[in-house]
Amino acid sequence: MKRVNGTIALSLVIAISFFGCKEGKPDLSNAFETGILPKVFPEYDGVTVPWNIAPLNFKYLDSCRYLYVNVSSSYSEMDYFFDSNKVKFSEKDWTNFLSNSREDSVFITVYSRNGSKWTKHNPIRFYVSEHRIDKLLVYRRIMPGYQTWNTMGVYQRELSSFKEKLILDSEVMPGTCMNCHNFRDNKADSWMLHLRENYGGTIIFSDGDLKKIQTKTDHTFGSAGFPAWHPSGNYIAFSVNQVTQIFHAIGDVRAHALDMKSDMVIYNVDRNEFFTSSVLSSPNAYEAFPCFSPDGERLYFVSSPSGKLPEDQEEMKYSLCSVSFDEYKGIIGNDVDTIISARTLGKSVSLPRVSPDGKYIMLTTLDYGNFPAYNPEADLYIYDLTKRELVELKAFNSDNVESWHSWSSNGHWVVFSSRRRDGLFMDAWIGYVDEKGAPQKPFLLPQKDPDFYDSFLFSFNVPEFLNEPFEISPYQIANVATKSKGQQAEFENSH
């Protein structure tokens, strides 16, 4: 791609930039009109995007020698010429264009040429929301194989560009599995990261203090995982799980993850102390995947009656429940509210995440169990806490797995994991949710090179929005993780 004009003129009415071959802008007056959309990847027609998202680069999937692309809205316009099938926009021009096109539709008209004649396709149309997206996305990159865990990393990616920065990987800490990263209210001032195998333990950053703790106690059967910060920053809710993988010799599903046993505990950050109750750690039930309400007064989780596993795995269906929580006294309520009954629904629910305004709970439904990452039938739903209604997010769902999801800080954007692209790799998809909880068609996390997903051998695991940069270096984390076994968390029986 070569620039043939001088500066880019930007105004409230129109902004035009020409990128082209030596002869300048081609004559497109006699272009043959196909009357259909161009075949491209990723596919952006009909999506809603934030005004501060990185360029939506794509590749043209039919044969061509040249591409000419016009991008226009009511306020701005750009033109590009490419001598390949890849469309890669200038980040600076794209940022200015989208900023000037808020609350407007954008049309991308693609012209392709093989010989001497140009072909014109129907324009790709997407909408630019006035609502910004959080600055960063944090995710773990891990190979999709079931036993390959020693080559992985946790990264933060700028969503307005393609810059990616390492948080921690297996080169810095060889032989260490890292997962369960979690942030308080999409901020980097309170976060945690769980480590297993070499130098196992839980890394917690709070009030400027970076520490390592050991969460397995005499009162728990395993280490704590799957965390959720209390909005005050004083507590973290965990589930204690005994997870195993089941591999299938026949059928279309490769594997399932089964929770053989689970309880829930709450960690007092300042006192390095756990507490729980019979409501969260019942011998007759499995409780998992906690999530606090934005005001901190309720704790949501999923629960299933205990059973004999793996024989009864298809009978294990989890309901959505909640209890009250008094943050000042550190007391868990005694009355459990069953919000969504698995028996009534006929399905299992998992991964509840409350919207920042407290109006909705987004969750995943699946046929059984509470680990949807391997269940092709897993779909995203939203529960309206005011209307007490459960609605499928049809615009987000596909014929394959929809799994881990996270809200942006303003509640208008959701990132979720999906295997829809090829059934193997888990990718990060971003979708818009309006004030009424209605979703719009999502888009694949943009990449600088449109061929990125053809050659990238890792899945995007546990995507979480972050609204400020993660400043702790990988070597600071590694130093804390490796210098000692970590502080042993105590267990308080008086609650």
XYZ file of N, CA, C and O in Angstrom, residues 275-355:
324
model
N -13.223 -17.535 55.448
C -14.398 -17.947 56.211
C -15.468 -18.413 55.232
O -15.430 -18.116 54.036
N -16.416 -19.173 55.730
C -17.499 -19.687 54.892
C -18.705 -19.958 55.773
O -18.752 -19.541 56.942
N -19.683 -20.645 55.241
C -20.872 -21.021 56.005
C -21.455 -22.274 55.391
O -21.041 -22.706 54.311
N -22.435 -22.861 56.054
C -23.083 -24.060 55.524
C -23.827 -23.779 54.236
O -24.097 -24.684 53.446
N -24.146 -22.506 54.002
C -24.826 -22.115 52.758
C -23.887 -22.243 51.556
O -24.293 -22.666 50.475
N -22.622 -21.909 51.756
C -21.655 -21.927 50.663
C -20.822 -23.206 50.614
O -20.156 -23.460 49.603
N -20.826 -23.959 51.672
C -20.028 -25.187 51.722
C -20.870 -26.320 52.306
O -20.569 -26.882 53.359
N -21.929 -26.648 51.607
C -22.830 -27.700 52.072
C -22.315 -29.062 51.637
O -21.878 -29.233 50.489
N -22.383 -30.072 52.501
C -21.953 -31.423 52.109
C -22.901 -32.064 51.099
O -22.550 -33.064 50.474
N -24.084 -31.476 50.940
C -25.085 -32.042 50.039
C -25.185 -31.309 48.706
O -26.094 -31.574 47.917
N -24.291 -30.364 48.466
C -24.358 -29.570 47.237
C -22.967 -29.180 46.784
O -22.010 -29.155 47.577
N -22.865 -28.872 45.499
C -21.638 -28.336 44.921
C -21.899 -26.875 44.574
O -22.817 -26.561 43.803
N -21.080 -25.978 45.144
C -21.232 -24.540 44.893
C -19.990 -24.024 44.182
O -18.875 -24.411 44.531
N -20.185 -23.131 43.201
C -19.030 -22.679 42.412
C -19.316 -21.343 41.734
O -20.447 -20.858 41.715
N -18.262 -20.767 41.158
C -18.289 -19.554 40.335
C -19.016 -18.386 41.014
O -20.102 -17.969 40.611
N -18.394 -17.833 42.060
C -19.006 -16.702 42.770
C -18.914 -15.401 41.982
O -18.058 -15.231 41.109
N -19.792 -14.486 42.329
C -19.792 -13.148 41.718
C -20.573 -12.212 42.626
O -21.731 -12.488 42.961
N -19.949 -11.104 43.028
C -20.623 -10.124 43.879
C -21.446 -9.145 43.043
O -21.107 -8.842 41.893
N -22.504 -8.618 43.641
C -23.246 -7.527 43.026
C -22.405 -6.260 43.100
O -21.508 -6.145 43.934
N -22.671 -5.264 42.228
C -21.849 -4.045 42.238
C -21.876 -3.284 43.557
O -20.906 -2.596 43.892
N -22.978 -3.405 44.325
C -23.018 -2.740 45.624
C -22.416 -3.598 46.732
O -22.320 -3.155 47.886
N -22.028 -4.831 46.397
C -21.379 -5.702 47.354
C -22.297 -6.366 48.353
O -21.834 -7.075 49.254
N -23.608 -6.178 48.209
C -24.542 -6.673 49.218
C -25.050 -8.085 48.949
O -25.707 -8.678 49.810
N -24.787 -8.614 47.735
C -25.215 -9.981 47.436
C -24.078 -10.729 46.748
O -23.280 -10.141 45.997
N -24.043 -12.018 47.032
C -23.079 -12.906 46.401
C -23.850 -13.919 45.562
O -24.692 -14.656 46.078
N -23.574 -13.919 44.273
C -24.224 -14.855 43.351
C -23.283 -16.038 43.112
O -22.055 -15.899 43.128
N -23.873 -17.203 42.854
C -23.089 -18.398 42.572
C -23.994 -19.450 41.948
O -25.220 -19.257 41.854
N -23.402 -20.546 41.486
C -24.206 -21.644 40.953
C -24.078 -22.838 41.886
O -23.052 -23.029 42.550
N -25.139 -23.647 41.939
C -25.166 -24.750 42.875
C -25.944 -25.921 42.303
O -26.961 -25.735 41.627
N -25.437 -27.120 42.587
C -26.101 -28.350 42.168
C -26.112 -29.332 43.332
O -25.152 -29.365 44.123
N -27.164 -30.146 43.455
C -27.108 -31.225 44.453
C -25.924 -32.131 44.159
O -25.577 -32.367 42.999
N -25.275 -32.620 45.193
C -24.131 -33.499 44.995
C -24.589 -34.811 44.353
O -25.760 -35.187 44.423
N -23.654 -35.495 43.710
C -23.990 -36.728 43.021
C -22.797 -37.635 42.925
O -21.685 -37.297 43.355
N -23.017 -38.795 42.351
C -21.953 -39.763 42.149
C -21.367 -39.546 40.763
O -22.059 -39.702 39.760
N -20.097 -39.180 40.734
C -19.453 -38.850 39.461
C -18.296 -39.806 39.184
O -17.636 -40.281 40.117
N -18.052 -40.108 37.890
C -18.663 -39.503 36.697
C -19.975 -40.146 36.250
O -20.559 -39.709 35.259
N -20.465 -41.167 36.972
C -21.662 -41.871 36.516
C -22.862 -40.945 36.322
O -23.625 -41.082 35.364
N -23.041 -39.997 37.228
C -24.224 -39.127 37.197
C -23.955 -37.786 36.526
O -24.682 -36.820 36.769
N -22.912 -37.695 35.699
C -22.514 -36.388 35.175
C -23.627 -35.680 34.414
O -23.789 -34.469 34.516
N -24.431 -36.415 33.648
C -25.484 -35.776 32.858
C -26.659 -35.321 33.728
O -27.542 -34.614 33.242
N -26.679 -35.737 34.977
C -27.729 -35.297 35.898
C -27.307 -34.069 36.697
O -28.130 -33.487 37.413
N -26.049 -33.696 36.589
C -25.547 -32.560 37.355
C -25.919 -31.263 36.658
O -25.297 -30.839 35.687
N -26.968 -30.636 37.137
C -27.445 -29.376 36.569
C -27.427 -28.320 37.671
O -27.971 -28.536 38.756
N -26.817 -27.185 37.363
C -26.586 -26.139 38.351
C -27.626 -25.026 38.236
O -27.957 -24.579 37.136
N -28.108 -24.573 39.390
C -29.033 -23.443 39.477
C -28.264 -22.173 39.820
O -27.162 -22.230 40.373
N -28.846 -21.029 39.501
C -28.273 -19.740 39.892
C -28.873 -19.327 41.228
O -30.098 -19.259 41.379
N -28.004 -19.053 42.194
C -28.440 -18.723 43.547
C -27.758 -17.448 44.024
O -26.793 -16.973 43.416
N -28.244 -16.931 45.148
C -27.566 -15.795 45.768
C -27.857 -15.777 47.263
O -28.849 -16.343 47.735
N -26.958 -15.133 48.006
C -27.142 -14.893 49.439
C -26.730 -13.455 49.728
O -25.982 -12.842 48.953
N -27.191 -12.928 50.832
C -26.783 -11.588 51.238
C -25.374 -11.639 51.835
O -24.901 -12.688 52.280
N -24.720 -10.477 51.814
C -23.385 -10.387 52.398
C -23.216 -9.024 53.058
O -23.475 -7.982 52.441
N -22.800 -9.044 54.313
C -22.535 -7.823 55.072
C -21.022 -7.604 55.088
O -20.292 -8.304 55.798
N -20.556 -6.632 54.282
C -19.112 -6.421 54.182
C -18.508 -5.840 55.455
O -17.320 -6.053 55.730
N -19.291 -5.102 56.244
C -18.754 -4.463 57.445
C -18.556 -5.470 58.575
O -17.594 -5.397 59.350
N -19.443 -6.462 58.646
C -19.320 -7.503 59.665
C -18.681 -8.773 59.109
O -18.309 -9.650 59.883
N -18.584 -8.849 57.791
C -18.043 -10.047 57.175
C -18.920 -11.257 57.408
O -18.421 -12.343 57.730
N -20.225 -11.073 57.251
C -21.178 -12.134 57.558
C -21.944 -12.533 56.297
O -22.465 -11.695 55.563
N -22.053 -13.838 56.074
C -22.803 -14.409 54.958
C -24.225 -14.678 55.419
O -24.438 -15.219 56.522
N -25.211 -14.319 54.605
C -26.605 -14.546 54.960
C -26.951 -16.024 55.051
O -26.233 -16.892 54.535
N -28.090 -16.309 55.683
C -28.528 -17.692 55.878
C -29.557 -18.150 54.858
O -29.773 -19.355 54.709
N -30.193 -17.220 54.186
C -31.274 -17.565 53.263
C -30.777 -17.536 51.824
O -30.295 -16.512 51.336
N -30.922 -18.662 51.138
C -30.496 -18.777 49.750
C -31.669 -18.476 48.834
O -32.747 -19.067 48.980
N -31.464 -17.559 47.916
C -32.475 -17.243 46.897
C -32.120 -17.997 45.618
O -31.067 -17.748 45.035
N -32.974 -18.915 45.203
C -32.764 -19.617 43.934
C -33.371 -18.768 42.826
O -34.587 -18.682 42.688
N -32.514 -18.125 42.060
C -32.960 -17.186 41.031
C -33.398 -17.921 39.767
O -34.435 -17.628 39.181
N -32.596 -18.872 39.323
C -32.939 -19.706 38.170
C -32.814 -21.160 38.597
O -31.729 -21.610 38.974
N -33.914 -21.869 38.571
C -33.917 -23.270 38.969
C -33.536 -24.151 37.782
O -34.174 -24.095 36.730
N -32.496 -24.958 37.953
C -32.082 -25.877 36.891
C -33.177 -26.889 36.595
O -33.362 -27.303 35.451
N -33.916 -27.308 37.623
C -34.998 -28.268 37.421
C -36.084 -27.683 36.528
O -36.598 -28.340 35.631
N -36.421 -26.418 36.758
C -37.435 -25.756 35.934
C -36.917 -25.471 34.534
O -37.625 -25.670 33.542
N -35.683 -25.025 34.455
C -35.092 -24.667 33.169
C -34.800 -25.896 32.326
O -34.858 -25.847 31.087
N -34.460 -26.998 32.968
C -34.074 -28.204 32.242
C -32.656 -28.160 31.723
O -32.240 -29.014 30.942
N -31.897 -27.170 32.161
C -30.508 -27.009 31.772
C -29.692 -26.586 32.984
O -30.247 -26.276 34.052
N -28.398 -26.542 32.792
C -27.482 -26.089 33.822
C -27.027 -24.673 33.496
O -26.929 -24.300 32.321
N -26.762 -23.860 34.503
C -26.263 -22.501 34.283
C -24.896 -22.362 34.954
O -24.592 -23.054 35.936
N -24.077 -21.481 34.413
C -22.731 -21.295 34.954
C -22.212 -19.902 34.618
O -22.795 -19.177 33.805
N -21.107 -19.549 35.246
C -20.364 -18.296 35.003
C -21.240 -17.045 35.113
O -21.278 -16.214 34.196
N -21.952 -16.837 36.198
C -22.732 -15.597 36.333
C -21.824 -14.384 36.479
O -20.849 -14.420 37.221
N -22.131 -13.321 35.753
C -21.398 -12.052 35.857
C -22.421 -10.923 35.852
O -23.198 -10.775 34.895
N -22.430 -10.109 36.899
C -23.413 -9.039 37.038
C -22.940 -7.801 36.292
O -21.760 -7.436 36.355
N -23.856 -7.138 35.599
C -23.517 -5.912 34.874
C -23.154 -4.809 35.865
O -23.609 -4.817 37.017
